[in-house]
PDB file of C-alpha atoms in Angstrom:
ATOM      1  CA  UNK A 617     119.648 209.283 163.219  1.00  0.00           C
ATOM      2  CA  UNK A 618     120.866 207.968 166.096  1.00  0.00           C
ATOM      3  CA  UNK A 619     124.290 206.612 166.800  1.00  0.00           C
ATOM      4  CA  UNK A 620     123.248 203.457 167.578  1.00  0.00           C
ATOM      5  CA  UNK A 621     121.466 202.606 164.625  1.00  0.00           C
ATOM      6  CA  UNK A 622     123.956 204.052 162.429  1.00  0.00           C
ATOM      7  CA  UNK A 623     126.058 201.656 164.597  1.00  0.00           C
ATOM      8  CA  UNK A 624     123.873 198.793 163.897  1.00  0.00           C
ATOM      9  CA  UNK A 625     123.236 199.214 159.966  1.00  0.00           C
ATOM     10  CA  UNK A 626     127.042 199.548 159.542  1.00  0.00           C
ATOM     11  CA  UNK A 627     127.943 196.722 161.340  1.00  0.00           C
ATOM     12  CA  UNK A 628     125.217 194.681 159.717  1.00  0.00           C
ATOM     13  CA  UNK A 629     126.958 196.101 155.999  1.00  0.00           C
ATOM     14  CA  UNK A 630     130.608 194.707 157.473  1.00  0.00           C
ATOM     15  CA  UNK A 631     129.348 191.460 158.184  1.00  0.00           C
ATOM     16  CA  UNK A 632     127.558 190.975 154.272  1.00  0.00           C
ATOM     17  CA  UNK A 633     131.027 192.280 153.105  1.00  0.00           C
ATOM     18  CA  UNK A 634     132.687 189.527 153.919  1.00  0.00           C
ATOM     19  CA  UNK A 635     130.257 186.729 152.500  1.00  0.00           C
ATOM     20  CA  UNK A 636     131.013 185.474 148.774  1.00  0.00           C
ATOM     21  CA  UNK A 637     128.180 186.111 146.357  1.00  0.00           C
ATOM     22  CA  UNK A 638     128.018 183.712 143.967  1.00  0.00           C
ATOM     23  CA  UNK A 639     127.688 183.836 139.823  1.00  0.00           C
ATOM     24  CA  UNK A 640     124.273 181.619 139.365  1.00  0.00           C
ATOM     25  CA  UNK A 641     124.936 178.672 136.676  1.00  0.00           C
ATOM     26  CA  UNK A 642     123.499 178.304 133.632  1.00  0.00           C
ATOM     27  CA  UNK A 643     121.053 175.249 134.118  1.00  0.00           C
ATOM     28  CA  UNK A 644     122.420 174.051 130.974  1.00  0.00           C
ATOM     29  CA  UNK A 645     125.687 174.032 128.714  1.00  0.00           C
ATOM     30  CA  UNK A 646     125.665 173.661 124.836  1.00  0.00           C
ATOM     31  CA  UNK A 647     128.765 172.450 123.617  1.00  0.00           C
ATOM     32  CA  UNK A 648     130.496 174.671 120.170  1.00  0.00           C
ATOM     33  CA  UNK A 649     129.275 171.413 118.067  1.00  0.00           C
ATOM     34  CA  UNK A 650     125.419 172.010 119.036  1.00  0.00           C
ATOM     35  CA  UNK A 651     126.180 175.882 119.363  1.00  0.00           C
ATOM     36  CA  UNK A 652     127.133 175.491 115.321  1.00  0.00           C
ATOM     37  CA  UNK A 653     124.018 173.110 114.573  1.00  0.00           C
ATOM     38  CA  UNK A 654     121.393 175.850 116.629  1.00  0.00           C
ATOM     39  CA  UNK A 655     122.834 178.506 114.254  1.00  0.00           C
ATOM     40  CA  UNK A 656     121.630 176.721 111.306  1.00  0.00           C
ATOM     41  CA  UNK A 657     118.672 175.812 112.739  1.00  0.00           C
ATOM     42  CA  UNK A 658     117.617 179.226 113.731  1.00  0.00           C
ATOM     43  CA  UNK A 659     118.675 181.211 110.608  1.00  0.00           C
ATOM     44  CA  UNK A 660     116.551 182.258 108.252  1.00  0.00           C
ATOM     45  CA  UNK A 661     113.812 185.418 107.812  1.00  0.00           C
ATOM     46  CA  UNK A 662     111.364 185.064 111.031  1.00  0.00           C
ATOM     47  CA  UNK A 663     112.748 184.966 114.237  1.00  0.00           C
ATOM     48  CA  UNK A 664     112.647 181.480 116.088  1.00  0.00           C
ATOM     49  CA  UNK A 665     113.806 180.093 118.972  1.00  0.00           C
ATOM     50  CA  UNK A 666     114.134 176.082 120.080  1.00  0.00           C
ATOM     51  CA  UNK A 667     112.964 174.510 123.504  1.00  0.00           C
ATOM     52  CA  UNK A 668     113.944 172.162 125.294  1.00  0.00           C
ATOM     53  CA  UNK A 669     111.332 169.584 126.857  1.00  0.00           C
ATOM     54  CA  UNK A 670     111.590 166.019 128.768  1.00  0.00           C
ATOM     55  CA  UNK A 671     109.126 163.941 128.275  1.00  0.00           C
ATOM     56  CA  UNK A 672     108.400 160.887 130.451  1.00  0.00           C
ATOM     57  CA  UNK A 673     109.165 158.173 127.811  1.00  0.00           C
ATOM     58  CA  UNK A 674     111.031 154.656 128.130  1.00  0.00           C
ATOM     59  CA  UNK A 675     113.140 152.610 130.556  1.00  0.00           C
ATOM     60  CA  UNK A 676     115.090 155.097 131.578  1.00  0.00           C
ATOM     61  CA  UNK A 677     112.471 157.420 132.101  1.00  0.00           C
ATOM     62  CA  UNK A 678     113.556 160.407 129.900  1.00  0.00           C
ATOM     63  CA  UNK A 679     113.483 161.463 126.145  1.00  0.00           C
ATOM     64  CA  UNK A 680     114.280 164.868 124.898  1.00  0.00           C
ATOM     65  CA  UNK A 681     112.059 166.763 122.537  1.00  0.00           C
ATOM     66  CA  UNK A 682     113.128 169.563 120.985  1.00  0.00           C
ATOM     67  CA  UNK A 683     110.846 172.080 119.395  1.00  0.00           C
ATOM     68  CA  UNK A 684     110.583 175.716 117.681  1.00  0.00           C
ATOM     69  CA  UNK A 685     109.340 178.415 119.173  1.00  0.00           C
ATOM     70  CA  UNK A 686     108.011 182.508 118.456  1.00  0.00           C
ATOM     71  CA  UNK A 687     108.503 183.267 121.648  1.00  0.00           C
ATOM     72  CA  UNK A 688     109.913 182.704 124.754  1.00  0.00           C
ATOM     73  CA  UNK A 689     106.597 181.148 127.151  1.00  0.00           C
ATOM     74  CA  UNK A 690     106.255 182.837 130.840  1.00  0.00           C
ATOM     75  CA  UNK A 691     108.060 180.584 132.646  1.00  0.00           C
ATOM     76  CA  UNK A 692     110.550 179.034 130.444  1.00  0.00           C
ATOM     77  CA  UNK A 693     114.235 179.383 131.050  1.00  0.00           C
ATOM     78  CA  UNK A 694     116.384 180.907 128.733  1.00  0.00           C
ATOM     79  CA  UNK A 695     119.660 180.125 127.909  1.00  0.00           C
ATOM     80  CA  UNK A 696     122.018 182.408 126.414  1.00  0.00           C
ATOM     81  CA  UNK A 697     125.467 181.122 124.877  1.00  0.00           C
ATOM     82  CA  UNK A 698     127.661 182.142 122.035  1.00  0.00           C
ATOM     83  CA  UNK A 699     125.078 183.592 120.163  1.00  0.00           C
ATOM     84  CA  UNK A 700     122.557 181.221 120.604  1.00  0.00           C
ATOM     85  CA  UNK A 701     119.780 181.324 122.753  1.00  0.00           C
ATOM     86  CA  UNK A 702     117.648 178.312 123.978  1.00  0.00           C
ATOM     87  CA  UNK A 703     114.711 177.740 125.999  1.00  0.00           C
ATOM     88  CA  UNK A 704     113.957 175.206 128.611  1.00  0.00           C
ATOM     89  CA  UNK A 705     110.627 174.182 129.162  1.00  0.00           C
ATOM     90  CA  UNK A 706     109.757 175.483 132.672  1.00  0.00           C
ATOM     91  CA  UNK A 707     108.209 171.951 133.660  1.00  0.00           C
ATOM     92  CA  UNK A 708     111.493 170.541 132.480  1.00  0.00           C
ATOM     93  CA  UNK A 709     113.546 172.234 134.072  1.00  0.00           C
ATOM     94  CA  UNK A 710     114.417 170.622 137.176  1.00  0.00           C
ATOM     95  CA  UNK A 711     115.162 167.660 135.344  1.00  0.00           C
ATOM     96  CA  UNK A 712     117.752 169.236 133.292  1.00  0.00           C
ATOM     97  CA  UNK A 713     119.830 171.318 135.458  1.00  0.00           C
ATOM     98  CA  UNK A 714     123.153 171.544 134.943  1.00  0.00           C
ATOM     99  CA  UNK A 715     123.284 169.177 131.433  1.00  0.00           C
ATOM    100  CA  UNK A 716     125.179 169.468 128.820  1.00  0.00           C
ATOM    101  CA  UNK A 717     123.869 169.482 125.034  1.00  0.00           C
ATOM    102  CA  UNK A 718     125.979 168.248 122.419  1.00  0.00           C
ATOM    103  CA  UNK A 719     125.447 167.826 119.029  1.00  0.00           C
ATOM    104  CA  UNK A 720     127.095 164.039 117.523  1.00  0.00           C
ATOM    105  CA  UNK A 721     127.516 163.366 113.813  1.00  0.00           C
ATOM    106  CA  UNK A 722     128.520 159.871 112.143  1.00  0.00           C
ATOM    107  CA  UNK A 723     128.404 158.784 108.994  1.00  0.00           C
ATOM    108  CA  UNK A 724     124.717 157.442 109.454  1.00  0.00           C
ATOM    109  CA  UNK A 725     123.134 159.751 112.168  1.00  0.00           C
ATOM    110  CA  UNK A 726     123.318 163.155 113.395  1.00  0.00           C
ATOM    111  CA  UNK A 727     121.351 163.968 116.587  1.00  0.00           C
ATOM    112  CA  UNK A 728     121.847 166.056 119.633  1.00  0.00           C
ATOM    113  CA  UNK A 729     122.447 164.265 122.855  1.00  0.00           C
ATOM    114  CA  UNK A 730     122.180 165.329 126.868  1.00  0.00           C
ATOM    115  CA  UNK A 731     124.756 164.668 129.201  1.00  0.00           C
ATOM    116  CA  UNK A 732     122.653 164.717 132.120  1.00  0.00           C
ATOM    117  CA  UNK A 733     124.196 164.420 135.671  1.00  0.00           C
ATOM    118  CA  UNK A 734     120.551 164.000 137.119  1.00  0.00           C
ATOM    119  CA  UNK A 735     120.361 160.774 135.353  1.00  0.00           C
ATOM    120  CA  UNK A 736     121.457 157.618 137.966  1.00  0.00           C
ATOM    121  CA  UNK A 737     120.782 154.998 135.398  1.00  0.00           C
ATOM    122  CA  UNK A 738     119.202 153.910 132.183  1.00  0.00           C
ATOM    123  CA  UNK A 739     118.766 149.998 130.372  1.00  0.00           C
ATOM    124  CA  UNK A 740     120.633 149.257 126.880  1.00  0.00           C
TER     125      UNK A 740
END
């Protein structure tokens, strides 16, 4: 090889050296509450997984359905946290990135519930 191509690939490695590379975020967070509620809800003899879907529904435009699974579809996103993994329905997922899911218990209700950043406003 010549020296100025040796020249050229090493100055092209020094100047990728210096960038940051950066950790890619989970497009969404479960919080230890709905961690400790997906254990439950996935235990048992056969194998199952839950998605994560929005659905066009309402005022505000959204509603959450959440679903089992066998297996993980081809373009679903998978989310892998504490033990727990969850699937986000690939058509979904722009809608949901960076959420949180929670899981909210009360003396009448239990239910899980999105924190969703994407979301500018809603009625009620």
């Amino acid at each position: 090889m010549s020296a100025a191509i040796i020249r050229t690939v090493k100055s092209a490695g020094a100047s990728l050296a210096g960038k940051r590379t950066r950790i890619p975020k989970a497009a969404m967070t479960l919080t230890p509450a709905a961690v400790q509620r997906l254990q439950q809800l996935v235990k048992g003899p056969d194998p199952k997984l839950i998605r994560v879907a929005v659905k066009n529904k309402g005022c505000a435009g959204l509603s959450y359905v959440l679903e089992y699974a066998k297996e993980k579809g081809k373009f679903d996103e998978e989310i892998n946290q504490d033990g727990v993994t969850v699937l986000i329905d690939s058509k979904s997922l722009f809608k949901m990135l960076g959420s949180e899911m929670d899981y909210v218990q009360d003396k009448l209700s239990s239910k899980f519930v999105f924190n969703n950043p994407n979301i500018k406003e809603s009625c009620g």
